[in-house]
Coordinates of C-alpha atoms and ligand atoms in Angstrom, one line a residue:
M1 CA 44.0 21.7 -2.0
R2 CA 45.8 25.0 -1.5
L3 CA 48.7 25.8 -3.8
N4 CA 50.2 28.9 -2.1
S5 CA 52.3 27.0 0.5
I6 CA 54.8 29.3 2.1
G7 CA 56.4 26.6 4.2
K8 CA 59.6 24.8 3.5
P9 CA 59.2 21.6 1.6
F10 CA 59.2 18.4 3.5
A11 CA 57.8 15.0 3.1
V12 CA 54.0 15.0 3.7
S13 CA 53.2 11.9 5.7
A14 CA 51.0 9.2 4.3
L15 CA 48.5 10.0 7.0
A16 CA 47.9 13.5 5.9
L17 CA 47.3 12.3 2.3
A18 CA 45.0 9.5 3.4
V19 CA 41.5 10.0 2.2
S20 CA 39.3 10.2 5.1
S21 CA 35.9 8.5 5.1
G22 CA 33.8 11.5 6.1
A23 CA 35.3 14.9 5.5
Y24 CA 38.5 16.3 4.2
A25 CA 41.8 15.4 5.8
V26 CA 43.9 18.2 7.5
T27 CA 47.3 18.5 5.9
D28 CA 50.6 19.9 6.9
E29 CA 50.0 22.8 4.5
D30 CA 46.6 23.5 6.1
I31 CA 48.4 23.8 9.5
L32 CA 51.5 25.8 8.2
N33 CA 49.2 28.3 6.4
D34 CA 46.6 28.5 9.0
H35 CA 47.2 32.2 9.8
T36 CA 46.5 33.0 6.1
T37 CA 43.3 31.0 5.5
A38 CA 40.1 32.5 6.8
D39 CA 37.9 29.5 6.3
D40 CA 39.5 27.3 9.0
V41 CA 41.3 27.4 12.3
V42 CA 43.5 24.3 12.5
S43 CA 46.1 25.3 15.1
Y44 CA 46.1 26.5 18.7
G45 CA 47.1 30.2 18.2
M46 CA 45.3 30.8 14.9
G47 CA 48.6 30.0 13.3
L48 CA 51.6 28.2 14.6
Q49 CA 53.4 31.4 15.5
G50 CA 50.6 32.1 17.9
Q51 CA 49.8 35.6 16.9
R52 CA 46.0 35.1 17.1
Y53 CA 45.5 37.6 14.3
S54 CA 42.9 37.3 11.6
A55 CA 43.0 39.2 8.3
L56 CA 39.2 39.1 8.2
D57 CA 37.6 42.6 8.3
T58 CA 33.9 41.9 7.4
L59 CA 33.3 42.3 11.1
N60 CA 34.9 45.6 12.1
A61 CA 35.0 48.5 14.5
D62 CA 32.0 50.1 12.7
N63 CA 29.6 47.2 12.8
V64 CA 30.7 45.0 15.7
K65 CA 27.9 46.6 17.9
S66 CA 25.4 44.5 15.8
L67 CA 27.2 41.2 16.5
Q68 CA 24.6 38.5 17.5
P69 CA 24.7 35.0 18.9
V70 CA 23.6 32.4 16.4
W71 CA 23.9 29.3 18.6
A72 CA 25.2 28.1 22.0
F73 CA 26.2 24.6 22.9
S74 CA 26.3 23.0 26.4
F75 CA 29.2 20.8 27.4
G76 CA 26.7 19.0 29.5
S77 CA 26.7 17.1 32.9
E78 CA 27.5 18.5 36.3
K79 CA 31.1 19.1 35.2
M80 CA 30.9 22.9 34.9
R81 CA 34.3 24.2 35.7
G82 CA 37.0 26.3 34.0
Q83 CA 36.4 26.3 30.2
E84 CA 39.8 27.5 29.0
S85 CA 39.7 25.9 25.6
Q86 CA 40.2 27.4 22.1
P87 CA 38.0 25.9 19.4
L88 CA 39.3 24.6 16.0
I89 CA 37.2 24.7 12.8
K90 CA 37.6 22.7 9.6
D91 CA 35.1 22.2 6.8
G92 CA 32.1 23.5 8.8
V93 CA 32.9 21.3 11.9
M94 CA 34.0 22.8 15.2
Y95 CA 36.3 20.8 17.5
I96 CA 36.7 21.8 21.1
T97 CA 37.8 20.4 24.5
A98 CA 36.2 21.1 27.9
S99 CA 37.0 20.6 31.5
Y100 CA 37.5 17.1 32.9
S101 CA 39.3 16.0 29.6
R102 CA 36.2 16.0 27.3
A103 CA 36.2 16.6 23.6
Y104 CA 33.4 17.5 21.1
A105 CA 32.7 17.9 17.4
I106 CA 29.9 20.3 16.6
D107 CA 28.2 21.3 13.3
A108 CA 29.4 24.9 13.0
K109 CA 26.2 26.0 11.2
T110 CA 23.6 24.7 13.7
G111 CA 25.5 24.0 16.9
E112 CA 24.3 20.4 16.9
E113 CA 26.6 17.8 18.4
I114 CA 28.3 15.3 16.0
W115 CA 30.2 13.4 18.7
Q116 CA 31.4 13.7 22.3
Y117 CA 34.3 11.9 24.0
D118 CA 34.7 11.8 27.8
A119 CA 38.1 10.5 29.0
R120 CA 37.8 8.0 31.8
L121 CA 39.9 9.7 34.5
P122 CA 41.4 7.8 37.5
D123 CA 40.7 9.0 41.0
G124 CA 44.2 10.0 41.8
I125 CA 44.8 12.8 39.2
M126 CA 46.6 15.8 40.6
P127 CA 45.9 18.9 38.5
C128 CA 47.3 21.9 40.4
C129 CA 45.0 24.5 39.0
D130 CA 41.6 23.2 38.1
V131 CA 40.4 20.4 35.8
I132 CA 40.8 22.5 32.7
N133 CA 41.9 21.7 29.1
R134 CA 43.1 24.3 26.6
G135 CA 42.4 22.7 23.3
G136 CA 43.3 20.1 20.7
A137 CA 45.0 19.6 17.4
L138 CA 43.9 18.2 14.0
Y139 CA 45.9 16.2 11.4
G140 CA 44.9 13.8 8.7
D141 CA 41.5 12.5 9.8
L142 CA 42.4 12.6 13.5
F143 CA 41.7 15.0 16.4
F144 CA 44.2 14.9 19.3
F145 CA 44.1 16.2 22.8
A146 CA 45.7 15.4 26.1
T147 CA 44.2 14.5 29.5
L148 CA 44.5 15.2 33.2
D149 CA 46.1 11.8 33.7
A150 CA 48.9 12.8 31.3
K151 CA 47.8 10.8 28.2
L152 CA 47.6 11.7 24.6
V153 CA 44.3 10.7 22.9
A154 CA 43.8 10.3 19.1
L155 CA 40.2 10.2 17.9
N156 CA 38.8 9.8 14.5
K157 CA 37.7 13.4 13.8
D158 CA 34.6 12.3 11.9
T159 CA 33.3 9.7 14.4
G160 CA 35.0 10.5 17.8
K161 CA 36.1 6.8 18.0
V162 CA 39.4 6.2 19.8
V163 CA 42.3 5.4 17.4
W164 CA 45.0 5.3 20.1
I165 CA 45.8 6.4 23.6
K166 CA 49.4 6.7 25.0
P167 CA 50.7 7.8 28.4
V168 CA 53.1 10.7 28.2
A169 CA 54.0 10.5 31.9
D170 CA 52.8 8.9 35.2
Y171 CA 50.0 10.9 36.8
K172 CA 50.8 9.3 40.2
E173 CA 54.1 11.3 40.2
G174 CA 52.1 14.5 39.7
Y175 CA 52.1 14.8 36.0
A176 CA 49.0 16.1 34.1
I177 CA 48.5 17.7 30.7
T178 CA 46.2 20.6 30.1
A179 CA 47.7 22.4 27.1
A180 CA 46.8 21.8 23.5
P181 CA 49.3 19.6 21.6
M182 CA 50.5 20.8 18.2
I183 CA 51.4 19.3 14.8
V184 CA 54.7 20.4 13.4
K185 CA 56.3 18.8 10.3
G186 CA 54.1 15.7 10.7
K187 CA 54.9 15.2 14.4
L188 CA 52.5 15.6 17.4
I189 CA 54.3 17.7 20.0
T190 CA 53.3 18.0 23.7
G191 CA 54.6 19.3 27.0
V192 CA 53.6 18.3 30.5
S193 CA 52.2 20.0 33.7
G194 CA 53.2 19.2 37.3
G195 CA 55.7 21.8 38.5
E196 CA 54.2 21.9 41.9
F197 CA 54.9 18.2 42.5
G198 CA 58.7 18.0 41.7
I199 CA 58.3 16.4 38.3
V200 CA 60.8 16.9 35.5
G201 CA 59.4 19.0 32.6
K202 CA 59.8 17.8 29.1
V203 CA 58.8 18.3 25.5
E204 CA 58.0 15.2 23.4
A205 CA 57.2 14.3 19.8
Y206 CA 54.9 11.4 18.8
D207 CA 54.0 9.8 15.5
P208 CA 50.4 11.1 14.9
E209 CA 49.4 7.9 13.1
T210 CA 50.6 5.3 15.6
G211 CA 51.3 7.2 18.9
D212 CA 54.9 6.0 18.9
K213 CA 57.3 8.3 20.7
L214 CA 59.8 10.0 18.3
W215 CA 61.9 12.1 20.7
T216 CA 62.0 13.4 24.3
R217 CA 63.6 16.6 25.6
P218 CA 63.6 17.0 29.4
T219 CA 63.8 20.7 30.3
V220 CA 65.9 20.4 33.5
E221 CA 69.6 20.7 33.0
G222 CA 71.4 17.4 33.4
H223 CA 68.8 15.1 31.9
M224 CA 69.5 13.5 28.5
G225 CA 67.3 13.8 25.6
Y226 CA 66.7 10.8 23.2
V227 CA 65.5 10.1 19.8
Y228 CA 63.5 6.8 19.3
E229 CA 63.9 4.4 16.5
D230 CA 61.8 1.3 16.3
G231 CA 60.7 1.9 19.9
K232 CA 64.3 2.1 21.1
A233 CA 66.0 5.1 22.7
I234 CA 69.1 6.1 20.7
E235 CA 71.8 7.9 22.6
N236 CA 72.7 10.4 19.9
G237 CA 74.6 12.8 22.1
I238 CA 71.7 15.2 22.6
S239 CA 72.7 16.4 26.0
G240 CA 70.7 18.7 28.1
G241 CA 73.7 20.3 29.8
E242 CA 75.7 19.1 32.8
A243 CA 74.1 17.7 35.9
G244 CA 74.8 19.7 39.0
K245 CA 76.1 22.8 37.2
T246 CA 73.2 25.1 38.0
W247 CA 71.6 22.9 40.6
P248 CA 73.0 21.8 44.0
G249 CA 73.4 18.1 44.6
D250 CA 70.6 15.9 43.3
M251 CA 68.0 18.7 43.2
W252 CA 68.0 18.6 39.4
K253 CA 66.4 15.1 39.6
T254 CA 63.1 16.7 40.8
G255 CA 63.6 20.1 39.3
G256 CA 60.2 21.0 37.9
A257 CA 60.4 23.3 34.8
A258 CA 57.1 22.0 33.6
T259 CA 56.2 22.8 30.0
W260 CA 52.6 23.2 30.9
L261 CA 51.4 25.8 28.4
G262 CA 52.4 24.0 25.2
G263 CA 54.4 25.7 22.5
T264 CA 54.5 27.8 19.3
Y265 CA 56.4 27.1 16.1
D266 CA 58.2 29.5 13.7
A267 CA 58.6 27.9 10.2
D268 CA 60.9 30.8 9.2
T269 CA 63.6 29.6 11.5
D270 CA 62.3 26.0 11.8
T271 CA 62.1 26.4 15.6
L272 CA 59.8 25.2 18.4
F273 CA 59.4 27.6 21.3
F274 CA 58.3 26.3 24.7
G275 CA 58.2 28.1 28.0
T276 CA 59.3 26.3 31.2
G277 CA 57.7 26.7 34.6
N278 CA 59.0 27.2 38.1
P279 CA 62.0 25.3 39.5
A280 CA 60.9 22.9 42.3
P281 CA 60.5 23.4 45.2
W282 CA 59.4 27.0 45.4
N283 CA 61.7 27.6 48.3
S284 CA 64.7 28.9 46.4
H285 CA 67.1 28.7 49.3
L286 CA 67.2 24.9 48.8
R287 CA 68.6 25.2 45.3
P288 CA 71.2 28.0 45.0
G289 CA 72.1 28.5 41.3
D290 CA 70.3 29.5 38.1
N291 CA 68.4 26.2 38.0
L292 CA 68.4 25.8 34.2
F293 CA 66.2 25.5 32.2
S294 CA 63.4 26.5 34.6
S295 CA 61.5 29.8 34.2
S296 CA 62.9 30.1 30.7
R297 CA 62.1 30.0 27.0
V298 CA 63.7 27.1 25.2
A299 CA 64.1 27.0 21.4
L300 CA 64.0 23.4 20.1
D301 CA 64.8 21.7 16.8
P302 CA 61.5 20.0 15.8
D303 CA 63.4 17.1 14.2
D304 CA 65.1 15.8 17.3
G305 CA 64.2 18.0 20.2
S306 CA 67.7 19.4 20.7
I307 CA 68.0 22.8 22.3
K308 CA 69.1 25.6 20.0
W309 CA 69.1 28.3 22.6
H310 CA 67.5 29.2 25.9
F311 CA 66.6 32.5 27.6
Q312 CA 65.9 32.5 31.3
T313 CA 63.6 35.2 32.6
T314 CA 63.8 34.4 36.4
P315 CA 67.1 32.7 37.4
N316 CA 66.7 30.9 40.8
D317 CA 63.0 31.8 40.8
G318 CA 61.8 32.2 44.3
W319 CA 58.3 33.5 43.7
D320 CA 56.7 30.8 41.4
Y321 CA 57.1 33.3 38.5
D322 CA 56.9 30.2 36.4
G323 CA 57.9 31.8 33.1
V324 CA 56.0 29.5 30.9
N325 CA 54.3 32.2 28.9
E326 CA 53.9 31.9 25.1
L327 CA 56.7 33.2 22.8
I328 CA 55.1 34.8 19.7
S329 CA 57.2 35.3 16.6
F330 CA 56.8 38.6 14.7
D331 CA 58.9 40.7 12.3
Y332 CA 59.4 44.4 12.5
E333 CA 61.4 47.0 10.6
E334 CA 64.1 49.0 12.2
N335 CA 66.9 51.0 10.7
G336 CA 65.9 49.9 7.2
G337 CA 66.2 46.2 8.1
V338 CA 63.8 43.5 9.2
V339 CA 64.2 42.2 12.8
K340 CA 63.1 38.5 13.3
A341 CA 61.8 39.0 16.8
A342 CA 59.7 37.1 19.3
A343 CA 58.0 38.5 22.3
T344 CA 56.7 37.2 25.6
A345 CA 54.9 38.7 28.6
D346 CA 56.3 36.9 31.6
R347 CA 54.5 36.1 34.8
N348 CA 57.3 38.0 36.5
G349 CA 55.9 41.3 35.2
F350 CA 58.5 42.0 32.4
F351 CA 57.8 42.0 28.7
Y352 CA 60.7 40.6 26.6
V353 CA 61.6 41.1 23.0
L354 CA 64.2 38.5 21.8
D355 CA 66.0 37.8 18.5
R356 CA 64.3 34.6 17.6
T357 CA 67.2 33.4 15.5
D358 CA 69.6 33.0 18.5
G359 CA 67.6 34.0 21.6
S360 CA 69.6 37.2 22.2
F361 CA 67.9 39.9 24.2
I362 CA 66.8 43.0 22.3
R363 CA 64.8 44.8 25.0
G364 CA 62.6 44.3 28.0
F365 CA 60.4 46.5 30.3
P366 CA 57.8 46.0 33.0
F367 CA 54.3 45.7 31.5
V368 CA 52.5 45.9 34.9
D369 CA 52.2 49.0 37.1
E370 CA 54.8 47.8 39.7
V371 CA 57.4 45.1 40.0
S372 CA 58.8 44.7 43.5
W373 CA 61.3 41.8 43.2
A374 CA 63.6 43.3 40.5
E375 CA 64.8 46.9 39.9
G376 CA 65.0 46.2 36.2
L377 CA 66.9 44.2 33.6
D378 CA 70.6 44.3 32.7
E379 CA 71.9 44.5 29.1
N380 CA 71.4 40.8 28.7
G381 CA 67.9 40.8 30.0
R382 CA 68.9 39.3 33.4
P383 CA 66.9 40.7 36.3
I384 CA 68.6 43.1 38.8
Y385 CA 67.2 41.7 42.0
T386 CA 65.9 44.1 44.6
D387 CA 67.6 43.8 48.0
G388 CA 65.3 42.1 50.4
G389 CA 62.8 41.2 47.6
R390 CA 63.2 37.5 48.0
P391 CA 61.3 35.6 50.8
G392 CA 63.7 34.8 53.6
N393 CA 65.5 31.5 54.3
P394 CA 63.7 29.4 57.0
A395 CA 67.2 28.3 58.1
D396 CA 68.0 31.9 59.1
A397 CA 64.7 32.3 61.1
E398 CA 63.7 31.1 64.5
G399 CA 61.0 28.5 64.1
E400 CA 59.9 27.0 60.8
K401 CA 58.9 30.0 58.8
G402 CA 61.3 32.3 56.9
E403 CA 60.9 36.1 56.8
P404 CA 57.9 36.9 54.6
V405 CA 58.0 39.6 51.9
L406 CA 55.3 41.5 50.0
A407 CA 56.0 40.7 46.4
R408 CA 54.5 42.1 43.2
P409 CA 53.2 40.7 40.9
A410 CA 51.7 37.8 42.8
F411 CA 52.6 34.3 41.7
L412 CA 49.5 34.2 39.5
G413 CA 51.5 36.6 37.5
G414 CA 51.5 39.9 35.6
K415 CA 50.2 37.6 33.0
N416 CA 49.3 33.9 33.4
W417 CA 48.4 31.3 30.9
M418 CA 45.9 33.3 28.9
P419 CA 47.4 34.0 25.4
M420 CA 48.0 37.6 24.2
A421 CA 47.6 38.6 20.5
Y422 CA 49.7 40.5 18.0
S423 CA 48.2 42.8 15.3
Q424 CA 50.0 43.0 12.0
D425 CA 48.1 46.2 11.4
T426 CA 48.8 48.2 14.6
G427 CA 52.1 46.5 15.5
L428 CA 50.9 46.2 19.0
F429 CA 50.6 43.3 21.4
Y430 CA 47.3 43.0 23.3
V431 CA 48.1 41.6 26.7
P432 CA 45.6 40.2 29.3
S433 CA 47.2 41.1 32.6
N434 CA 46.5 41.5 36.3
E435 CA 47.6 43.8 39.1
W436 CA 48.0 41.9 42.3
A437 CA 50.6 41.3 45.1
M438 CA 51.3 38.5 47.6
D439 CA 52.7 37.9 51.0
I440 CA 55.0 35.0 50.5
W441 CA 57.3 33.1 52.9
N442 CA 59.4 29.9 52.7
E443 CA 59.2 26.8 54.8
P444 CA 61.3 23.6 55.0
V445 CA 60.2 20.9 52.6
S446 CA 61.5 17.6 51.2
Y447 CA 60.5 15.7 48.1
K448 CA 57.9 13.0 48.3
K449 CA 56.7 11.4 45.2
G450 CA 53.2 12.6 44.2
A451 CA 53.0 15.2 47.0
A452 CA 53.0 19.0 46.7
Y453 CA 56.6 20.2 46.7
L454 CA 56.5 23.9 47.5
G455 CA 58.2 24.9 50.8
A456 CA 56.3 28.1 50.6
G457 CA 53.1 29.8 51.8
F458 CA 51.3 32.8 50.4
T459 CA 48.3 35.1 50.3
I460 CA 47.4 36.9 47.2
K461 CA 45.7 40.3 47.4
P462 CA 44.5 42.9 44.9
A463 CA 46.8 45.8 44.3
N464 CA 44.0 48.3 43.8
E465 CA 40.5 48.7 45.3
D466 CA 38.5 48.9 42.0
F467 CA 40.3 46.7 39.5
I468 CA 42.6 43.7 39.1
G469 CA 42.5 42.9 35.4
V470 CA 44.0 45.2 32.8
L471 CA 43.9 44.6 29.1
R472 CA 46.9 46.4 27.7
A473 CA 48.0 47.4 24.2
I474 CA 51.8 47.4 24.2
D475 CA 54.2 48.7 21.6
P476 CA 57.1 46.1 21.5
K477 CA 59.4 48.6 20.0
T478 CA 59.2 51.2 22.7
G479 CA 57.6 49.6 25.7
E480 CA 54.8 52.2 25.6
E481 CA 51.4 51.2 27.0
V482 CA 49.3 52.7 24.1
W483 CA 46.0 52.0 25.9
R484 CA 44.6 50.1 28.8
H485 CA 41.2 48.8 29.9
E486 CA 40.7 48.0 33.5
N487 CA 38.4 45.2 34.8
R488 CA 37.2 44.6 38.3
A489 CA 37.9 40.8 38.3
P490 CA 41.2 39.4 37.2
L491 CA 41.4 38.7 33.5
W492 CA 41.8 35.0 32.8
G493 CA 40.8 34.6 29.1
G494 CA 42.7 34.7 25.8
V495 CA 42.8 37.5 23.4
M496 CA 42.3 37.7 19.6
T497 CA 42.8 40.6 17.2
T498 CA 41.6 41.2 13.6
A499 CA 42.1 43.3 10.6
G500 CA 38.7 44.8 11.4
N501 CA 40.5 47.0 14.0
L502 CA 39.2 44.8 16.7
V503 CA 40.5 43.1 19.9
F504 CA 38.4 40.4 21.5
T505 CA 38.6 38.9 25.0
G506 CA 36.4 37.7 27.8
T507 CA 35.9 38.6 31.5
P508 CA 35.1 36.5 34.6
E509 CA 32.0 38.7 34.9
G510 CA 30.7 36.7 31.9
Y511 CA 31.2 39.1 29.0
L512 CA 32.7 38.6 25.6
K513 CA 34.0 42.1 24.8
A514 CA 35.4 43.8 21.7
F515 CA 37.6 46.8 21.7
D516 CA 38.9 49.3 19.1
A517 CA 42.4 48.0 18.5
Q518 CA 43.8 51.5 18.1
T519 CA 42.1 53.3 20.9
G520 CA 40.9 50.7 23.4
E521 CA 37.4 52.0 23.3
E522 CA 35.0 49.2 24.3
L523 CA 32.7 48.7 21.3
Y524 CA 30.7 45.5 22.2
R525 CA 29.8 43.3 25.2
F526 CA 27.6 40.2 25.4
N527 CA 27.0 38.3 28.6
T528 CA 27.5 34.6 28.1
G529 CA 26.0 33.6 31.5
S530 CA 29.3 32.5 33.2
G531 CA 32.9 33.8 33.3
V532 CA 34.8 33.7 30.0
V533 CA 38.2 32.2 30.5
G534 CA 38.4 30.6 27.0
T535 CA 40.1 32.0 24.0
P536 CA 38.1 33.4 21.1
I537 CA 38.5 32.5 17.4
T538 CA 37.1 33.9 14.2
W539 CA 36.6 32.4 10.8
E540 CA 34.6 32.7 7.6
M541 CA 31.8 30.4 6.4
D542 CA 29.6 31.0 3.4
G543 CA 30.8 34.6 3.1
E544 CA 30.0 35.5 6.7
Q545 CA 32.5 36.1 9.5
Y546 CA 31.9 34.2 12.7
V547 CA 33.3 34.5 16.3
S548 CA 33.3 31.7 18.8
V549 CA 34.3 31.5 22.5
A550 CA 33.9 29.1 25.4
S551 CA 32.2 30.3 28.6
G552 CA 32.5 28.7 32.0
W553 CA 34.2 30.3 35.1
G554 CA 37.0 28.5 36.9
G555 CA 40.7 28.0 36.6
A556 CA 43.4 28.9 39.1
V557 CA 42.0 32.1 40.5
P558 CA 39.1 30.8 42.6
L559 CA 41.4 27.9 43.9
W560 CA 44.6 29.9 44.7
G561 CA 43.5 33.5 44.8
G562 CA 43.5 34.3 48.6
E563 CA 41.8 37.6 49.1
V564 CA 41.3 37.9 45.4
A565 CA 39.0 34.9 45.6
K566 CA 36.6 37.1 47.5
V567 CA 36.2 39.3 44.5
V568 CA 35.1 36.4 42.4
K569 CA 33.3 34.1 44.8
E570 CA 29.8 35.1 43.5
F571 CA 30.5 34.1 39.9
N572 CA 28.7 31.0 38.8
Q573 CA 30.4 28.2 37.0
G574 CA 29.3 27.1 33.5
G575 CA 30.1 25.1 30.4
M576 CA 28.9 26.6 27.1
L577 CA 30.3 27.3 23.7
W578 CA 28.9 30.5 22.0
T579 CA 29.0 31.4 18.3
F580 CA 28.3 34.9 16.9
K581 CA 27.9 36.6 13.6
L582 CA 26.4 39.8 12.1
P583 CA 22.8 39.7 11.0
K584 CA 22.7 39.5 7.2
E585 CA 21.6 43.1 6.7
D586 CA 24.6 44.5 8.7
S587 CA 27.4 42.6 7.0
Ligands
CA1 CA1 43.1 29.2 8.9
CA2 CA1 54.1 27.0 39.2

């Protein structure tokens, strides 16, 4: 039991206190304090704020060259695609998900399997961007994750046995879930994927013990949110804005704004932060208006899902800039005071620093080499659109196809799903980014349930001959790029930073790499045998510091990448979990 809780007091559920049969139960305090405790990782983000920063420094810039693998674990079967997951670790047991909605518990000392769970998926699932899964959550004696047919699954963390399974949405309408759910104040919180199918995005809270729905918050303006009591929806006046205000006609009914990347939580302001994806369809001429709350960050009250504030990065998004990227809370000092900030690196190519107490814009700047669609941001952070930067209206063209434009970044984004990290030592964000452009044009389209709802065509191309990926160290106070590391293939894996002056990430070429956090010098590389698109973690066990990362090439790039796919077509798929530490004599 830890006594140094820094969270606000609230009732700890009976579940969290329940004595589990096998190992120790995971408590609200474990989760709230995750970023301060080195012996476990019990949240996606290595802390609910999502900083992905570890205070461990046993492994550091001086000795990382001696880092050695201690075991590797195969996810098994022929299902070797896109391993984008982040492991969790508790009491010497690692929990991880894999492609095709699979989950595992593994002995962290030996790499031996404790249990495996394979979701039985129906034939008709519609994942837009590969059959990936990004991770799970722990609470009480349960492990939770979500599936490609849009269900939440609760498993006994010690046995892998199913405790409950609940549908969050109908996969036949195009819903799926790939993000890690999160536990906040005793509630299990999830978003949904499906923005390419005209779904309605939402954030929902469930009772972890029973799977009962507690509240729902749709993320398209005009839809009501509800709190549930005894299984009944209570109309408690939690409006989601006025229907038809920022959407023409009935377009809000199929407006997209999928919450497909999951969220972060800031205990300091008691706020959930979720990003929302593209408005549907992609053809923006069919939906004049800002199309709230698409391509935005929304701040939610975790008790009832009501919206505290929103910040829209790409109003009337016409490029699938899909601003779902994680919003990371951090504090910094300025003019003798502490600024409660939050930062996000958007797919649209701009980096934003917001006041996390009210969502007001502090500053923003491009973090990629070139942004074509906007000339900059105004004093409120709203983009100043470039004349002619938007793909043309098919209604103005002869034939079916509107005037194409060359847009940069490409829709796969200046940064896509892969999480960045924030170092409390350097004050820098470490951003996995890509330099690419696209030809994009609009076409007529009408909504059909369960069918792709784009009204656009595109071809992605590299912006440079010799590199696409760029790992960047960015100063959120100035916008300065402090250092950069270029990579031939697009970067598609998450980032972690440590007090050992290290930054870790993976490459599609197969490497787990470590860099000097201050200078960007590459200090370590190990080839895992397939592309690394997972997110590394670090923790301490028996006085030694460990690093783990999933390996297995896949995700959206080989499926949607156009000319970029040629750069990566020789990469072999895989499905392994690697764990590293220093040899005893070096630590
Ligand atoms: Ca921890
Ligand atoms: Ca999208």
